[in-house]
JSON list of C-alpha atoms in Angstrom, two decimals:
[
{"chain": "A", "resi": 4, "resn": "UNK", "atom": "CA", "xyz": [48.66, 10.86, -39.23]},
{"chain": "A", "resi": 5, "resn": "UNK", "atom": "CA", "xyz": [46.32, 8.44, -40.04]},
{"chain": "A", "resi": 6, "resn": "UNK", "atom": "CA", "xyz": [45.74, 4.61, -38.69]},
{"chain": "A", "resi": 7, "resn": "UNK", "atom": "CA", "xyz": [43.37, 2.25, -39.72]},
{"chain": "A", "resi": 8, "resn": "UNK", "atom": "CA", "xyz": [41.42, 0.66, -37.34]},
{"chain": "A", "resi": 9, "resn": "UNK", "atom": "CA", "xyz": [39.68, -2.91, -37.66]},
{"chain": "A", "resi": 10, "resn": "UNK", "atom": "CA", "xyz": [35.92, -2.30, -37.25]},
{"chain": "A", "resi": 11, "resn": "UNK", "atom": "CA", "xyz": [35.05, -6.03, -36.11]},
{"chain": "A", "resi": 12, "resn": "UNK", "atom": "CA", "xyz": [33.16, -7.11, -39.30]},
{"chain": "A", "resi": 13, "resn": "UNK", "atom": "CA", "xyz": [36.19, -7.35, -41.45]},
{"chain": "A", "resi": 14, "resn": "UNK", "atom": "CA", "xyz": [36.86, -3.99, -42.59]},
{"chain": "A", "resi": 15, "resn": "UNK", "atom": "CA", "xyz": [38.84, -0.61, -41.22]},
{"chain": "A", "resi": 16, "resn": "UNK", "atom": "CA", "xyz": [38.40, 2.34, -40.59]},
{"chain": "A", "resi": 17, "resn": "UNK", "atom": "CA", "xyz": [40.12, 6.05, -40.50]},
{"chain": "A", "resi": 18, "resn": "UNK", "atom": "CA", "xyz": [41.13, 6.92, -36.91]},
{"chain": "A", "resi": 19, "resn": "UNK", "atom": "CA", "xyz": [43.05, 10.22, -38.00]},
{"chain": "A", "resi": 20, "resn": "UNK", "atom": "CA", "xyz": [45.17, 12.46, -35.81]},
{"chain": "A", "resi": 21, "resn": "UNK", "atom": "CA", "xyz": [45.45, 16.04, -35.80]},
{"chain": "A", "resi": 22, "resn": "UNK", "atom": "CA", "xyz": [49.09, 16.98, -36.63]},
{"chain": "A", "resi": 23, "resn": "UNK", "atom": "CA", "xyz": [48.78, 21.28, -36.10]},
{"chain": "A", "resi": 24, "resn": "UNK", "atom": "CA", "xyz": [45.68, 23.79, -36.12]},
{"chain": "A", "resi": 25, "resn": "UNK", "atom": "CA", "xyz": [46.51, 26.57, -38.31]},
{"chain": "A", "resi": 26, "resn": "UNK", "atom": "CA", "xyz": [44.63, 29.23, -40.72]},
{"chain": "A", "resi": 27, "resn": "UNK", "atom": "CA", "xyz": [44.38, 28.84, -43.89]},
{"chain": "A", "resi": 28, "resn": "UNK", "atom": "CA", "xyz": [42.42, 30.35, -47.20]},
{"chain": "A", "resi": 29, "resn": "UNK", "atom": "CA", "xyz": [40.23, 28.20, -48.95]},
{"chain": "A", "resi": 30, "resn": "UNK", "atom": "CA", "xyz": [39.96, 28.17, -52.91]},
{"chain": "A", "resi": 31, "resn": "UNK", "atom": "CA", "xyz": [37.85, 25.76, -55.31]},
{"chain": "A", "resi": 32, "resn": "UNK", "atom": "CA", "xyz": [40.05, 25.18, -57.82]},
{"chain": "A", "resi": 33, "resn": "UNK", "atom": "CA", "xyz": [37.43, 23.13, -60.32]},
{"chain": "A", "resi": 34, "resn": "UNK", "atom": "CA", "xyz": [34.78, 20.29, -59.87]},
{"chain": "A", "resi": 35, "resn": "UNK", "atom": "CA", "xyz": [33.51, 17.77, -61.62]},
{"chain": "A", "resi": 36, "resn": "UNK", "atom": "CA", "xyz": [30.85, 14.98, -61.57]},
{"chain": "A", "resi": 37, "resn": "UNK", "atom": "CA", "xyz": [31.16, 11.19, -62.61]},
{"chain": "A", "resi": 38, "resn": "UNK", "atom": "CA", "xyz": [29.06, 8.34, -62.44]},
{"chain": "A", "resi": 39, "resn": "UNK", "atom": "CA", "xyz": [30.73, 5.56, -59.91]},
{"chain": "A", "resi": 40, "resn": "UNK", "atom": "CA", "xyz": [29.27, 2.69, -58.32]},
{"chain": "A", "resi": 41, "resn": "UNK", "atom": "CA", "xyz": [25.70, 3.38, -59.56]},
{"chain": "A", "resi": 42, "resn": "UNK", "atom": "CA", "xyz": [25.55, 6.49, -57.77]},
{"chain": "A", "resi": 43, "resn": "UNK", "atom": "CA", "xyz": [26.82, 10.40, -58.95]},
{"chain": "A", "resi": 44, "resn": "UNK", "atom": "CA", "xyz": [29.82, 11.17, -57.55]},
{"chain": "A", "resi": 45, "resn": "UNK", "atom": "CA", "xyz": [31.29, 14.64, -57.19]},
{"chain": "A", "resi": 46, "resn": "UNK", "atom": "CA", "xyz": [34.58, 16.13, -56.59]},
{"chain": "A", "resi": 47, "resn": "UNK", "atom": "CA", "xyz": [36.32, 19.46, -56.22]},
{"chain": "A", "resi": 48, "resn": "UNK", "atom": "CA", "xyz": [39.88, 20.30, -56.40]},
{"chain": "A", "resi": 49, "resn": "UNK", "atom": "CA", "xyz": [40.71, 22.73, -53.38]},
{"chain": "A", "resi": 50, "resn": "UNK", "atom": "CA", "xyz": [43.84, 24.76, -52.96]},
{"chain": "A", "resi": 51, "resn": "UNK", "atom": "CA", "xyz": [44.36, 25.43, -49.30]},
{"chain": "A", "resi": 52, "resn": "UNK", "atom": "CA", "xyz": [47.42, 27.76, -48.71]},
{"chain": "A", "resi": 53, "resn": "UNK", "atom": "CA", "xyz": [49.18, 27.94, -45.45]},
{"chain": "A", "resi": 54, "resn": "UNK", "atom": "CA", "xyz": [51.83, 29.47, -43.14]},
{"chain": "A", "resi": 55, "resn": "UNK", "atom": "CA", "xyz": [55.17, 27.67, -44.49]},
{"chain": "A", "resi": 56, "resn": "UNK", "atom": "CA", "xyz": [56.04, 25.77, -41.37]},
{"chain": "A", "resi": 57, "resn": "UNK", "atom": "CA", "xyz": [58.94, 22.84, -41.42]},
{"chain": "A", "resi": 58, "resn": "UNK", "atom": "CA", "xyz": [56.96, 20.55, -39.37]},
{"chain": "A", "resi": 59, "resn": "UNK", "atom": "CA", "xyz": [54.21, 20.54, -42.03]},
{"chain": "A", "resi": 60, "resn": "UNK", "atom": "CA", "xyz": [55.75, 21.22, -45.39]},
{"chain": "A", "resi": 61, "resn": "UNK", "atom": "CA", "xyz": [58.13, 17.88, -44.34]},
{"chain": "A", "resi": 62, "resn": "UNK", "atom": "CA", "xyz": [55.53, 15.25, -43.27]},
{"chain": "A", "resi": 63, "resn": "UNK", "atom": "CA", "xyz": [52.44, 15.82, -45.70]},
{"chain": "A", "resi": 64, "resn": "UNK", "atom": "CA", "xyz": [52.44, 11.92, -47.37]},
{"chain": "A", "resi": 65, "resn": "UNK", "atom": "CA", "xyz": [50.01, 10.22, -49.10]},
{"chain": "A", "resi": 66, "resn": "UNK", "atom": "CA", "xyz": [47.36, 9.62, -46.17]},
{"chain": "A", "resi": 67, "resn": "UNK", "atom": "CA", "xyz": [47.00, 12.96, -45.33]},
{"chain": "A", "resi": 68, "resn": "UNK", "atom": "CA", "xyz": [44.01, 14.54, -44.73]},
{"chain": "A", "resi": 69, "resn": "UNK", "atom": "CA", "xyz": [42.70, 18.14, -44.09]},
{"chain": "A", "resi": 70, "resn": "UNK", "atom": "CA", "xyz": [39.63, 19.47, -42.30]},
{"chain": "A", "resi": 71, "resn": "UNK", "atom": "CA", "xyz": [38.07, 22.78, -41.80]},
{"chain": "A", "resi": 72, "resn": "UNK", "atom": "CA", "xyz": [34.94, 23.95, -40.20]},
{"chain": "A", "resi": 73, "resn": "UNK", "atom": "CA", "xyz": [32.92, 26.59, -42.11]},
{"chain": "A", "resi": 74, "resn": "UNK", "atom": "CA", "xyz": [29.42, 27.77, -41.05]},
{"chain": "A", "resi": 75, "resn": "UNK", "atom": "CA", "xyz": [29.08, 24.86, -38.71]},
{"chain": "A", "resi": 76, "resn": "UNK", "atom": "CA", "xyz": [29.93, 22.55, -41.46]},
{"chain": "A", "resi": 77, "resn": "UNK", "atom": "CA", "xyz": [32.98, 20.17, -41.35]},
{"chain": "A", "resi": 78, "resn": "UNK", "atom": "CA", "xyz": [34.55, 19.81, -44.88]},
{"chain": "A", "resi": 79, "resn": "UNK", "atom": "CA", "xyz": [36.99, 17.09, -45.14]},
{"chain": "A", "resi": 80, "resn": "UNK", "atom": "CA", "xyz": [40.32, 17.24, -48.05]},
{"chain": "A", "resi": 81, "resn": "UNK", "atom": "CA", "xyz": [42.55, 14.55, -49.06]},
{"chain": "A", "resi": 82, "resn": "UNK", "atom": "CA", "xyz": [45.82, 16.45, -49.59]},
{"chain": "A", "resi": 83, "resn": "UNK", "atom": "CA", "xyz": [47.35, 15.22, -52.81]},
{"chain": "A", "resi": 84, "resn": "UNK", "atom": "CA", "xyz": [50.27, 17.94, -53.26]},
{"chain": "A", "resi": 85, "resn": "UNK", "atom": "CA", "xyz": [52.27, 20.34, -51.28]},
{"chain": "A", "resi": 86, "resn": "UNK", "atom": "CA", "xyz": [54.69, 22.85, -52.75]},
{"chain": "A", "resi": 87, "resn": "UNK", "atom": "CA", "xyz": [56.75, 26.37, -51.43]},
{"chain": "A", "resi": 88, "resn": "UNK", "atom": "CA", "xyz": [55.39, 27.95, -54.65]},
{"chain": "A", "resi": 89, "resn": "UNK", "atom": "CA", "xyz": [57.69, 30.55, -55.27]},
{"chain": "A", "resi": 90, "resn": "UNK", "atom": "CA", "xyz": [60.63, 28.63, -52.93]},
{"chain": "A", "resi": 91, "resn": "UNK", "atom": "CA", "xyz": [60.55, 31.69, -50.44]},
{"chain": "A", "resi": 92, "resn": "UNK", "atom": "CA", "xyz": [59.85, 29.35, -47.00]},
{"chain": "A", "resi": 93, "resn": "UNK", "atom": "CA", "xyz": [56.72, 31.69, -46.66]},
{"chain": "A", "resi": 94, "resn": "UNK", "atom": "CA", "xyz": [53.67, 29.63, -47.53]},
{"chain": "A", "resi": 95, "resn": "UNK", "atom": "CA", "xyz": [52.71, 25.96, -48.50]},
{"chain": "A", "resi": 96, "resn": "UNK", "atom": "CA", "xyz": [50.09, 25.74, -51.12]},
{"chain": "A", "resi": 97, "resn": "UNK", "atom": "CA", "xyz": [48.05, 22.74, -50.85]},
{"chain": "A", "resi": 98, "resn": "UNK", "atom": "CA", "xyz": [46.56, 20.85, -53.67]},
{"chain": "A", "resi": 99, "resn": "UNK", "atom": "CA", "xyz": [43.46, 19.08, -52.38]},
{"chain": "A", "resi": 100, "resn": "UNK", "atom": "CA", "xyz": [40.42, 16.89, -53.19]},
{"chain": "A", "resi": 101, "resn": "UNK", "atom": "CA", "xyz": [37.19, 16.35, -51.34]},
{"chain": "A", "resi": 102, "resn": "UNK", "atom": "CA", "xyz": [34.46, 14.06, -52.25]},
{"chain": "A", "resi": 103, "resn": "UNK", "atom": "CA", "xyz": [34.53, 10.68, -53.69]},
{"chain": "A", "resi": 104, "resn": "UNK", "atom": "CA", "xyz": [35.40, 7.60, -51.50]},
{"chain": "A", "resi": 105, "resn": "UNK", "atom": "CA", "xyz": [37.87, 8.57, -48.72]}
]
């Protein structure tokens, strides 16, 4: 879940909560760079696939996020799809995006 949060000079920002911890492999899917803003921006697609769990696979909406720690660096996703691939109930495959504005 996320909330935003007014940061007393007229904007918000993210206060997110952490739904579940759970494993999950980590695969860049593609990346790409664009200019934005005056300033490179890059992205990569991430699939992150997961333990099928009913708690998850039914509350994943639009302001989802997902984070992972690897070598002592936090990576941050915005989760933009979840599907049972093959329909089993045995894993969630993710379809996420990190980089660009959050």
């Amino acid at each position: 879940n996320s909330v935003r949060v007014a940061d007393g000079k007229g904007g918000f920002t993210r206060n997110d909560n952490v739904a579940a911890t759970v494993w999950g492999r980590i695969a860049d899917a593609s990346w790409n760079q664009r200019q934005a803003a005056e300033r490179l921006e890059q992205r990569v697609s991430v699939v992150i696939t997961i333990r099928w769990r009913a708690d998850l696979a039914n509350h994943f909406g639009p302001s989802a996020r997902a984070q992972t720690t690897q070598r002592g660096a936090l990576r941050s996703f915005r989760v933009n799809t979840i599907i049972d691939q093959d329909g089993r109930g045995e894993w969630l495959v993710l379809g996420c995006e990190e980089g660009g504005p959050q």
